[in-house]
XYZ file of C-alpha atoms in Angstrom:
476
model
C 8.917 30.961 7.116
C 7.044 31.524 3.574
C 3.394 30.913 3.233
C 2.466 27.770 1.476
C 0.419 29.663 -1.272
C 0.752 29.638 -5.130
C 2.351 32.431 -6.708
C 3.599 34.146 -3.673
C 5.836 37.315 -4.457
C 9.068 38.310 -2.375
C 7.229 41.563 -1.646
C 4.110 39.697 -0.283
C 6.381 37.641 1.987
C 8.137 40.731 3.196
C 4.840 42.284 4.028
C 3.238 39.448 5.553
C 6.034 37.426 7.370
C 7.866 39.308 10.260
C 10.587 36.575 10.151
C 11.228 37.284 6.421
C 11.450 40.997 6.969
C 14.247 40.441 9.605
C 16.084 38.230 7.010
C 15.543 41.216 4.318
C 16.947 43.527 6.754
C 20.130 41.323 7.026
C 20.408 40.656 3.131
C 18.662 43.440 1.595
C 21.002 43.460 -1.492
C 20.742 39.952 -2.109
C 17.092 39.813 -1.956
C 16.569 42.737 -4.023
C 18.771 41.158 -6.584
C 16.538 38.061 -6.227
C 13.524 40.311 -7.134
C 15.009 41.020 -10.442
C 15.518 37.451 -11.370
C 12.010 36.354 -10.530
C 10.577 35.448 -13.875
C 13.576 35.386 -15.959
C 14.447 32.336 -18.050
C 17.043 30.379 -15.999
C 17.609 27.342 -18.665
C 16.341 25.869 -21.725
C 14.617 22.486 -21.526
C 13.087 19.942 -23.976
C 9.400 18.938 -23.520
C 9.255 15.324 -22.321
C 6.422 14.262 -24.748
C 5.663 17.171 -27.090
C 5.604 16.502 -30.940
C 5.083 19.046 -33.496
C 2.950 18.090 -36.504
C 3.447 19.963 -39.439
C 2.481 19.521 -43.362
C 5.679 21.093 -44.448
C 9.337 21.166 -43.124
C 9.036 22.548 -39.530
C 12.243 24.891 -40.480
C 10.031 26.644 -42.842
C 7.869 27.950 -39.883
C 10.141 27.731 -36.900
C 14.102 27.876 -36.031
C 15.477 24.574 -35.248
C 18.088 23.362 -32.761
C 20.004 20.181 -31.960
C 19.433 19.331 -28.252
C 21.701 16.435 -27.283
C 20.934 14.642 -30.441
C 17.200 15.542 -30.557
C 15.987 18.014 -33.280
C 13.822 20.458 -31.711
C 11.919 23.699 -32.218
C 13.794 26.941 -31.020
C 10.351 28.358 -30.270
C 8.565 27.579 -26.818
C 5.040 25.865 -26.825
C 3.353 29.423 -27.011
C 5.145 30.644 -30.094
C 4.969 27.345 -31.674
C 1.133 27.837 -31.533
C 1.356 31.394 -32.726
C 3.162 30.468 -35.967
C 0.393 27.922 -36.595
C 1.849 24.690 -35.721
C 0.091 21.988 -34.002
C 1.814 20.314 -30.753
C 0.632 17.010 -29.458
C 1.793 15.372 -26.154
C 2.467 11.729 -26.399
C 2.700 10.074 -23.074
C 4.156 6.482 -22.796
C 2.752 4.390 -19.896
C 4.245 1.224 -18.912
C 0.712 0.706 -17.123
C -0.719 -0.517 -20.363
C 2.018 -3.141 -20.430
C 1.420 -4.035 -16.773
C -2.260 -4.491 -17.690
C -1.636 -6.624 -20.678
C 1.043 -8.891 -19.046
C -1.472 -9.487 -15.956
C -4.316 -10.612 -18.438
C -1.852 -12.823 -19.771
C -0.604 -14.350 -16.551
C -4.429 -14.692 -15.394
C -5.164 -16.635 -18.491
C -2.190 -18.832 -18.161
C -2.874 -19.675 -14.693
C -6.742 -19.832 -14.634
C -7.747 -20.028 -18.278
C -9.827 -16.893 -17.905
C -9.411 -14.171 -20.722
C -10.266 -10.684 -19.015
C -11.888 -8.403 -21.165
C -11.377 -4.796 -19.483
C -14.246 -3.434 -21.648
C -16.830 -6.053 -20.522
C -15.667 -7.595 -17.189
C -14.802 -4.442 -15.414
C -17.788 -2.506 -13.733
C -16.972 0.966 -12.912
C -19.772 0.926 -10.224
C -18.360 -1.926 -8.470
C -18.470 -0.829 -4.913
C -15.910 -3.432 -3.515
C -13.170 -1.489 -5.505
C -13.947 1.696 -4.245
C -14.601 0.695 -0.599
C -11.665 -1.781 -0.351
C -8.936 -0.169 -2.577
C -9.669 3.645 -3.059
C -11.446 4.645 0.053
C -8.805 2.847 2.191
C -6.050 4.392 0.264
C -4.474 0.783 -0.623
C -3.091 2.360 -4.013
C 0.540 1.913 -3.845
C 0.429 0.052 -7.130
C -2.691 1.813 -8.760
C -1.944 4.268 -11.648
C -1.931 7.947 -10.632
C -2.723 7.255 -7.077
C 0.545 5.509 -5.879
C 1.934 8.414 -3.618
C 1.306 8.957 -0.106
C -0.375 12.134 -0.635
C -2.757 10.788 -3.342
C -3.446 7.804 -0.841
C -4.377 10.580 1.941
C -6.460 12.521 -0.572
C -8.556 9.255 -1.240
C -9.009 8.714 2.489
C -9.987 12.303 2.903
C -12.828 12.252 0.413
C -13.788 8.644 1.128
C -13.507 8.104 -2.506
C -16.682 6.111 -3.626
C -17.248 6.630 -7.187
C -15.655 7.737 -10.586
C -16.412 11.273 -9.914
C -14.439 11.439 -6.862
C -11.522 9.781 -8.764
C -11.770 12.141 -11.627
C -11.936 15.116 -9.244
C -8.902 13.911 -7.021
C -6.729 13.397 -10.323
C -7.427 16.864 -11.151
C -6.970 18.518 -7.692
C -3.869 16.799 -6.712
C -1.385 19.179 -8.097
C 0.346 22.485 -6.931
C -2.528 25.103 -6.497
C -5.803 23.358 -6.287
C -4.244 20.789 -3.859
C -5.871 22.798 -1.056
C -9.297 22.611 -2.304
C -9.324 18.693 -1.689
C -10.408 19.378 1.879
C -13.110 21.555 0.421
C -14.190 18.912 -1.846
C -14.298 16.488 1.176
C -16.278 18.658 3.347
C -18.745 19.065 0.650
C -19.171 15.579 -0.006
C -19.868 15.253 3.619
C -22.548 17.941 3.838
C -23.372 18.942 0.413
C -26.898 20.501 1.785
C -24.650 23.223 3.445
C -23.463 24.358 0.112
C -25.044 27.617 -1.244
C -25.404 28.323 -4.955
C -26.074 31.669 -6.282
C -27.964 30.583 -9.325
C -29.366 27.089 -10.387
C -27.058 27.061 -13.648
C -24.147 27.408 -11.341
C -25.555 24.617 -9.347
C -26.288 22.484 -12.404
C -22.300 22.653 -13.612
C -20.580 22.677 -10.119
C -22.679 20.424 -8.038
C -20.398 17.296 -8.952
C -17.433 19.065 -7.498
C -19.286 20.570 -4.598
C -19.038 24.104 -5.701
C -15.443 24.074 -6.791
C -14.574 24.771 -10.331
C -12.120 21.961 -10.980
C -12.168 21.462 -14.646
C -11.703 23.837 -17.846
C -15.036 22.366 -19.223
C -16.968 23.584 -16.104
C -15.915 27.227 -16.910
C -16.779 26.492 -20.623
C -20.302 25.247 -19.921
C -21.055 28.224 -17.442
C -19.748 30.716 -20.110
C -22.150 29.048 -22.825
C -25.085 28.890 -20.489
C -24.789 32.385 -18.660
C -23.022 34.434 -21.299
C -24.068 32.864 -24.327
C -20.591 32.527 -25.569
C -20.165 31.048 -29.101
C -17.660 28.390 -29.770
C -14.741 30.958 -30.475
C -15.429 33.044 -27.399
C -15.635 29.757 -25.108
C -12.151 28.504 -26.537
C -10.665 31.933 -25.723
C -12.010 31.411 -22.119
C -10.455 27.877 -22.276
C -7.006 29.120 -23.265
C -7.173 32.146 -20.856
C -7.967 29.590 -17.771
C -5.325 26.769 -19.011
C -2.516 28.850 -20.020
C -2.701 31.493 -17.262
C -2.801 34.361 -19.673
C -3.602 37.350 -17.559
C -4.513 39.683 -20.356
C -6.584 37.213 -22.118
C -8.265 36.078 -19.046
C -9.288 39.874 -18.135
C -10.526 40.501 -21.676
C -12.615 37.269 -21.600
C -13.975 37.643 -18.066
C -15.119 41.301 -18.789
C -17.061 39.904 -21.866
C -18.312 37.365 -19.513
C -19.663 39.749 -16.923
C -21.256 42.145 -19.786
C -23.070 39.401 -21.545
C -24.189 37.419 -18.418
C -25.746 40.701 -16.860
C -27.317 41.469 -20.128
C -28.968 37.984 -19.997
C -30.436 38.667 -16.736
C -27.994 37.050 -14.191
C -27.402 38.652 -10.905
C -24.375 40.509 -10.286
C -23.784 38.075 -7.312
C -23.901 34.904 -9.388
C -21.814 36.476 -12.032
C -19.101 37.687 -9.289
C -19.113 34.084 -7.867
C -18.297 32.461 -11.080
C -15.609 34.895 -11.828
C -14.297 34.485 -8.429
C -13.973 30.710 -8.955
C -12.400 31.138 -12.294
C -9.782 33.651 -11.027
C -8.654 30.984 -8.381
C -8.118 28.421 -10.961
C -6.523 30.220 -13.665
C -3.569 28.194 -14.615
C -4.792 25.262 -12.382
C -7.945 24.116 -13.941
C -7.598 20.590 -15.287
C -8.970 19.129 -18.573
C -11.857 16.975 -17.424
C -11.532 14.546 -20.432
C -7.817 14.042 -19.429
C -8.772 13.382 -15.891
C -11.469 10.863 -16.795
C -8.920 9.024 -18.908
C -6.682 8.762 -15.946
C -9.411 7.712 -13.615
C -10.594 5.129 -15.883
C -7.190 3.598 -16.275
C -6.586 3.897 -12.414
C -9.733 1.887 -11.893
C -8.795 -0.744 -13.985
C -5.427 -1.246 -12.306
C -7.376 -1.375 -8.892
C -9.772 -3.853 -10.192
C -6.705 -5.972 -11.027
C -5.260 -5.242 -7.509
C -8.401 -6.427 -5.810
C -9.458 -9.427 -7.481
C -5.979 -10.725 -8.903
C -3.679 -9.200 -6.286
C -0.998 -12.127 -6.980
C -0.799 -11.653 -10.785
C -0.990 -7.901 -10.495
C 1.667 -7.279 -7.970
C 3.951 -9.980 -9.662
C 3.514 -7.989 -12.774
C 4.267 -4.640 -11.111
C 7.199 -5.794 -9.416
C 8.592 -7.246 -12.674
C 8.335 -4.088 -14.666
C 9.833 -2.073 -11.441
C 12.928 -4.363 -10.876
C 15.314 -1.573 -11.674
C 13.733 0.678 -9.242
C 14.790 -0.570 -5.722
C 12.678 2.018 -3.833
C 9.479 1.094 -5.788
C 10.087 -2.681 -5.268
C 10.171 -2.020 -1.642
C 6.845 -0.312 -1.625
C 5.358 -3.267 -3.780
C 7.059 -5.737 -1.232
C 5.145 -4.072 1.399
C 1.864 -4.192 -0.536
C 2.442 -7.854 -0.769
C 2.943 -8.142 2.949
C -0.372 -6.387 3.602
C -2.074 -8.966 1.551
C -0.260 -12.105 2.992
C 1.503 -12.730 -0.297
C 4.856 -14.578 0.102
C 7.736 -13.350 -2.221
C 10.281 -16.212 -2.937
C 13.734 -15.250 -4.199
C 14.829 -16.811 -7.497
C 14.754 -20.758 -7.719
C 16.460 -22.621 -10.404
C 13.373 -24.918 -11.195
C 10.527 -22.690 -10.370
C 11.541 -19.201 -11.561
C 11.183 -18.105 -15.192
C 12.497 -15.210 -17.205
C 9.878 -12.810 -15.760
C 8.354 -12.389 -12.154
C 5.513 -15.069 -11.937
C 3.193 -16.912 -9.681
C 3.814 -20.414 -8.821
C 1.116 -23.048 -7.912
C 1.273 -22.174 -4.069
C 0.237 -18.506 -5.064
C 3.629 -17.237 -3.998
C 5.441 -14.667 -6.114
C 8.599 -16.045 -7.756
C 11.192 -13.636 -8.767
C 13.050 -14.269 -12.036
C 16.326 -15.982 -12.415
C 17.558 -12.691 -14.140
C 16.876 -11.050 -10.749
C 20.319 -12.590 -9.294
C 22.939 -10.662 -10.179
C 25.628 -11.945 -12.530
C 23.103 -14.426 -14.364
C 21.768 -12.023 -17.052
C 21.297 -13.620 -20.553
C 22.192 -17.204 -19.157
C 18.853 -17.195 -17.664
C 17.196 -17.837 -20.914
C 19.286 -21.277 -21.594
C 18.523 -22.213 -18.122
C 14.749 -21.834 -18.290
C 14.523 -23.502 -21.517
C 15.809 -26.691 -20.059
C 13.723 -26.611 -16.845
C 13.676 -28.584 -14.366
C 16.695 -30.067 -13.178
C 17.136 -32.957 -10.927
C 20.709 -32.459 -9.611
C 23.953 -30.420 -10.435
C 25.251 -32.741 -13.133
C 21.819 -32.410 -14.954
C 22.331 -28.629 -14.769
C 25.767 -29.019 -16.060
C 25.067 -31.517 -18.850
C 22.092 -29.968 -20.347
C 22.035 -26.147 -19.685
C 25.993 -25.712 -19.303
C 25.797 -22.272 -17.808
C 29.007 -20.570 -17.085
C 31.082 -20.545 -13.676
C 30.226 -17.055 -12.646
C 26.327 -17.711 -13.259
C 26.465 -20.914 -11.271
C 28.521 -19.224 -8.555
C 26.032 -16.346 -8.362
C 22.927 -18.723 -8.180
C 24.549 -20.832 -5.416
C 25.316 -17.672 -3.626
C 21.646 -16.476 -3.676
C 20.250 -19.823 -2.826
C 18.937 -20.432 -6.259
C 20.107 -24.027 -6.290
C 18.582 -25.495 -3.032
C 16.027 -27.289 -5.223
C 19.065 -29.448 -6.580
C 19.232 -32.604 -4.507
C 23.199 -32.632 -4.315
C 23.679 -28.893 -3.668
C 22.588 -28.993 -0.020
C 25.531 -31.209 1.284
C 28.119 -28.323 0.967
C 28.437 -25.859 3.859
C 30.634 -23.502 1.913
C 30.433 -22.060 -1.489
C 34.080 -22.895 -2.232
C 33.496 -26.635 -1.770
C 30.423 -26.450 -3.886
C 32.473 -24.785 -6.661
C 35.145 -27.415 -6.453
C 32.346 -29.823 -6.968
C 31.007 -27.968 -9.979
C 34.500 -27.465 -11.394
C 34.842 -31.503 -11.416
C 31.361 -31.687 -12.932
C 32.436 -29.328 -15.663
C 35.764 -31.227 -16.386
C 33.672 -34.490 -16.600
C 31.416 -32.879 -19.039
C 34.321 -31.939 -21.341
C 36.198 -35.423 -21.032
C 32.757 -36.900 -22.310
C 32.347 -34.285 -25.062
C 35.862 -34.899 -26.330
C 36.214 -38.369 -25.367
C 38.869 -40.701 -27.477
C 37.456 -42.541 -30.332
C 38.372 -45.866 -28.709
C 35.723 -45.190 -25.770
C 32.239 -45.844 -26.531
C 29.336 -43.516 -25.399
C 27.717 -46.161 -23.389
C 31.100 -46.842 -21.756
C 31.442 -43.101 -20.970
C 28.112 -42.536 -19.679
C 28.939 -45.478 -17.201
C 32.345 -43.789 -16.327
C 30.308 -40.527 -15.756
C 27.776 -41.943 -13.405
C 30.552 -43.599 -11.282
C 32.573 -40.286 -11.442
C 29.462 -38.184 -10.302
C 29.111 -40.861 -7.270
C 32.578 -40.540 -6.321
C 32.436 -36.780 -6.435
C 29.469 -37.181 -4.002
C 31.507 -39.647 -1.695
C 29.466 -42.629 -2.345
C 32.128 -44.632 -3.925
C 35.625 -44.711 -4.832
C 36.845 -43.049 -8.228
C 36.861 -45.328 -10.946
C 40.256 -44.089 -12.220
C 43.093 -42.530 -10.528
C 42.790 -38.638 -9.535
C 44.597 -37.534 -12.872
C 41.825 -39.421 -14.942
C 42.008 -37.362 -18.226
C 43.854 -38.763 -21.205
C 45.424 -42.304 -21.381
C 43.793 -43.416 -17.944
C 40.544 -43.131 -19.365
C 41.267 -45.223 -22.581
C 42.772 -48.175 -20.516
């Protein structure tokens, strides 16, 4: 019903959409009320990563408020800057942890210590051809979404410039220009530039002004802007400040014409700038993201087992994400095995058969018990597990229910979980009897007794004592 274009207003929708006009006739009062509400503040929120830096107590410059235990400025980000405070955005990325964990796993499995600054070539065509251009980026930083994958396929991403551009364009507003970028890349000779200076700065993005830096460089080279004027233009473009933008573009037009640039060239640049007010991305930011994305794609291509194992481990609490990663493993023919008592660790790992092994902690009900179990690996049988790791009954039941005990030679003879747990309870009782044996019974005799008792539990011989073997029967 409404057009998918940025900043569309209710009045524009009424003027351009017959269907919406009909609804306006039916609910005129409600829609008129909605017009009055547009642009008003609906709620207060806290910036996810904004931190104010100040040499004095912040309270000397801005009001403070307690927001759910967080001490926050009462000013928004614009007024914080107006009073002279500096705001930094600190982003916490688990991608760096993924890379570090993958490097460690590769070293443990192969002996190779990957140096991302020396070993990764940003011109490696295999990465672009087999990962980015095919949209196989479900585990790649910034490019995991279906929309991003489609964008990569559209532009046939083949170099770092493509990655940087897609990072910058795949956002509300400039998203529609991904098709323009893709068409320009396919047929760059068809693009017309009004001036060689414009071509110099916009050729890399096929005539689209994608980055703030492109506008800043054009302002410097065409209008001769000084640093302060260029920074004003940057703020006008990035913050969507209409008043400042009108002021700066008027100055741009005046100075550019004075310096001999044609009116067509000036108008074409200003037209591009107006389209990207509030949407032009910081290229250095996009570049940093693209570099990090390439690193992750490099691991995805050359070390898919280790990379996907690490991704699954860090996403273990997000079922939807794990499902996507499992599908990625299927595409690569990588098997994922459920937790195994002897092969699984505390984290997801890759075994000698290049299978991804889920950790023992992935079994619900195991929790912190996994640490003691892993420390004593491997185990020969249930008695070995019971006597050395001593997991509690709930943990054992969870492991058995999830098939994690099939590696134990005496666990497979039980068809029902209840029967297995009876067997386990007898082993626990036996362990307690040995631990708290009467002083008259030697350790050697007790070990022999334990061996016979286990054999009897397995049905291989008669019990060495009557069924109520605890206490005096043992000392006879």
